[in-house]
Amino acid sequence: MNTTTACLLAFGLAYAGMAGLCLAMDRHHAQVWQRDASPAFRRALQAAGCALIALAVVPCVRGWGGSVGTVLWFGWLSAAALALVLLLSYRPRLAAGLAALCAPLALGGLASLTMA
C-alpha cells in the first residue's frame, strides 16, 4: 500500500469518525443544524463514529506495520480532531459536509484496498 494513500484514508476515516461523535452531542448538533438530535439518531452517530475511528487503524497498520501504524493512528486521530475543532468553530456546516464527503470516499478506498 502506498503511504500517501494510507495517510489520506486514515485521516478521512478519523475525521468522519470524530465528526460523528461530535455531532452526536446536542450542543454541536444544534450548532450545525439548529435543532436537537433524536436519541436514536444520536446513538446511530455514536456507533458510526466509533466504527469509523476503529477502521482508521487499518490503513495505518497495513501501511507501516503494527507498532508504527498504531502510533500514526493516534497522530491522525489528533490531526483530524484539530481540523474538526477549527472548522466547527468557524464553518460548522462545512465541517459536517466534509465529514459526509470523507466517510464514503474513505470507506470506498478502504474496501478497494482490502479486495486487492
mmCIF file of C-alpha atoms in Angstrom:
data_model
loop_
_atom_site.group_PDB
_atom_site.id
_atom_site.type_symbol
_atom_site.label_atom_id
_atom_site.label_comp_id
_atom_site.label_asym_id
_atom_site.label_seq_id
_atom_site.Cartn_x
_atom_site.Cartn_y
_atom_site.Cartn_z
ATOM 1 C CA MET A 1 0.000 0.000 0.000
ATOM 2 C CA ASN A 2 1.215 3.451 -0.886
ATOM 3 C CA THR A 3 1.871 5.512 2.254
ATOM 4 C CA THR A 4 0.186 8.579 0.773
ATOM 5 C CA THR A 5 -2.989 6.579 0.207
ATOM 6 C CA ALA A 6 -2.770 5.188 3.718
ATOM 7 C CA CYS A 7 -2.423 8.716 5.131
ATOM 8 C CA LEU A 8 -5.427 10.000 3.202
ATOM 9 C CA LEU A 9 -7.586 7.037 4.163
ATOM 10 C CA ALA A 10 -6.613 7.203 7.822
ATOM 11 C CA PHE A 11 -7.245 10.936 8.011
ATOM 12 C CA GLY A 12 -10.567 10.681 6.163
ATOM 13 C CA LEU A 13 -11.840 7.886 8.391
ATOM 14 C CA ALA A 14 -10.623 9.594 11.555
ATOM 15 C CA TYR A 15 -12.172 12.928 10.552
ATOM 16 C CA ALA A 16 -15.523 11.360 9.702
ATOM 17 C CA GLY A 17 -15.483 9.358 12.937
ATOM 18 C CA MET A 18 -14.649 12.374 15.062
ATOM 19 C CA ALA A 19 -17.364 14.359 13.301
ATOM 20 C CA GLY A 20 -19.863 11.594 14.009
ATOM 21 C CA LEU A 21 -19.022 11.619 17.695
ATOM 22 C CA CYS A 22 -19.063 15.410 17.739
ATOM 23 C CA LEU A 23 -22.440 15.710 16.016
ATOM 24 C CA ALA A 24 -23.898 13.134 18.409
ATOM 25 C CA MET A 25 -23.619 15.778 21.125
ATOM 26 C CA ASP A 26 -26.680 18.021 21.425
ATOM 27 C CA ARG A 27 -24.625 21.210 21.566
ATOM 28 C CA HIS A 28 -22.729 20.606 18.346
ATOM 29 C CA HIS A 29 -25.718 19.106 16.552
ATOM 30 C CA ALA A 30 -27.722 22.238 17.347
ATOM 31 C CA GLN A 31 -24.757 24.386 16.281
ATOM 32 C CA VAL A 32 -24.769 22.791 12.821
ATOM 33 C CA TRP A 33 -28.472 22.036 12.223
ATOM 34 C CA GLN A 34 -30.229 24.485 14.629
ATOM 35 C CA ARG A 35 -32.192 21.676 16.297
ATOM 36 C CA ASP A 36 -31.575 18.848 18.756
ATOM 37 C CA ALA A 37 -30.994 15.306 17.559
ATOM 38 C CA SER A 38 -33.341 12.499 18.467
ATOM 39 C CA PRO A 39 -31.926 9.902 20.879
ATOM 40 C CA ALA A 40 -31.973 7.200 18.203
ATOM 41 C CA PHE A 41 -30.089 9.415 15.760
ATOM 42 C CA ARG A 42 -27.543 10.314 18.446
ATOM 43 C CA ARG A 43 -26.901 6.628 19.135
ATOM 44 C CA ALA A 44 -26.507 5.963 15.397
ATOM 45 C CA LEU A 45 -23.995 8.807 15.102
ATOM 46 C CA GLN A 46 -22.074 7.497 18.102
ATOM 47 C CA ALA A 47 -21.950 3.975 16.674
ATOM 48 C CA ALA A 48 -20.877 5.206 13.243
ATOM 49 C CA GLY A 49 -18.236 7.476 14.774
ATOM 50 C CA CYS A 50 -16.743 4.691 16.856
ATOM 51 C CA ALA A 51 -16.732 2.313 13.885
ATOM 52 C CA LEU A 52 -15.023 4.838 11.609
ATOM 53 C CA ILE A 53 -12.381 5.621 14.210
ATOM 54 C CA ALA A 54 -11.722 1.919 14.691
ATOM 55 C CA LEU A 55 -11.457 1.414 10.918
ATOM 56 C CA ALA A 56 -8.924 4.238 10.659
ATOM 57 C CA VAL A 57 -6.318 1.953 12.194
ATOM 58 C CA VAL A 58 -6.480 -0.459 9.236
ATOM 59 C CA PRO A 59 -4.652 1.661 6.632
ATOM 60 C CA CYS A 60 -2.080 2.719 9.227
ATOM 61 C CA VAL A 61 -1.245 -0.851 10.193
ATOM 62 C CA ARG A 62 -1.258 -2.025 6.576
ATOM 63 C CA GLY A 63 0.992 0.834 5.515
ATOM 64 C CA TRP A 64 3.527 0.877 8.344
ATOM 65 C CA GLY A 65 3.106 -2.298 10.373
ATOM 66 C CA GLY A 66 1.682 -2.825 13.834
ATOM 67 C CA SER A 67 3.941 -0.761 16.065
ATOM 68 C CA VAL A 68 4.486 2.325 13.915
ATOM 69 C CA GLY A 69 0.991 2.123 12.433
ATOM 70 C CA THR A 70 -0.639 2.322 15.847
ATOM 71 C CA VAL A 71 1.367 5.407 16.758
ATOM 72 C CA LEU A 72 0.493 7.013 13.432
ATOM 73 C CA TRP A 73 -3.169 6.166 14.020
ATOM 74 C CA PHE A 74 -3.100 8.213 17.219
ATOM 75 C CA GLY A 75 -1.413 11.025 15.308
ATOM 76 C CA TRP A 76 -4.080 11.003 12.592
ATOM 77 C CA LEU A 77 -6.801 10.960 15.244
ATOM 78 C CA SER A 78 -5.255 14.053 16.791
ATOM 79 C CA ALA A 79 -4.874 15.812 13.441
ATOM 80 C CA ALA A 80 -8.468 15.011 12.484
ATOM 81 C CA ALA A 81 -9.757 16.263 15.829
ATOM 82 C CA LEU A 82 -7.815 19.511 15.430
ATOM 83 C CA ALA A 83 -9.126 20.052 11.906
ATOM 84 C CA LEU A 84 -12.672 19.351 13.060
ATOM 85 C CA VAL A 85 -12.423 21.733 16.014
ATOM 86 C CA LEU A 86 -11.098 24.541 13.832
ATOM 87 C CA LEU A 87 -13.738 24.021 11.157
ATOM 88 C CA LEU A 88 -16.535 23.609 13.674
ATOM 89 C CA SER A 89 -15.616 26.921 15.266
ATOM 90 C CA TYR A 90 -15.726 28.947 12.073
ATOM 91 C CA ARG A 91 -17.745 26.982 9.498
ATOM 92 C CA PRO A 92 -19.884 24.311 11.244
ATOM 93 C CA ARG A 93 -21.884 23.347 8.169
ATOM 94 C CA LEU A 94 -18.690 22.888 6.152
ATOM 95 C CA ALA A 95 -17.305 20.625 8.875
ATOM 96 C CA ALA A 96 -20.377 18.394 8.689
ATOM 97 C CA GLY A 97 -20.366 18.439 4.897
ATOM 98 C CA LEU A 98 -16.729 17.386 4.716
ATOM 99 C CA ALA A 99 -17.436 14.526 7.096
ATOM 100 C CA ALA A 100 -20.317 13.400 4.895
ATOM 101 C CA LEU A 101 -17.938 13.502 1.930
ATOM 102 C CA CYS A 102 -14.961 11.858 3.668
ATOM 103 C CA ALA A 103 -16.814 8.868 5.076
ATOM 104 C CA PRO A 104 -17.990 7.210 1.840
ATOM 105 C CA LEU A 105 -14.816 8.113 -0.060
ATOM 106 C CA ALA A 106 -12.542 6.684 2.629
ATOM 107 C CA LEU A 107 -14.719 3.602 3.110
ATOM 108 C CA GLY A 108 -14.686 3.001 -0.648
ATOM 109 C CA GLY A 109 -10.933 3.391 -0.756
ATOM 110 C CA LEU A 110 -10.512 1.048 2.179
ATOM 111 C CA ALA A 111 -12.791 -1.536 0.559
ATOM 112 C CA SER A 112 -10.853 -1.377 -2.702
ATOM 113 C CA LEU A 113 -7.570 -1.885 -0.845
ATOM 114 C CA THR A 114 -8.799 -4.884 1.113
ATOM 115 C CA MET A 115 -10.118 -6.537 -2.049
ATOM 116 C CA ALA A 116 -6.830 -6.062 -3.900
#
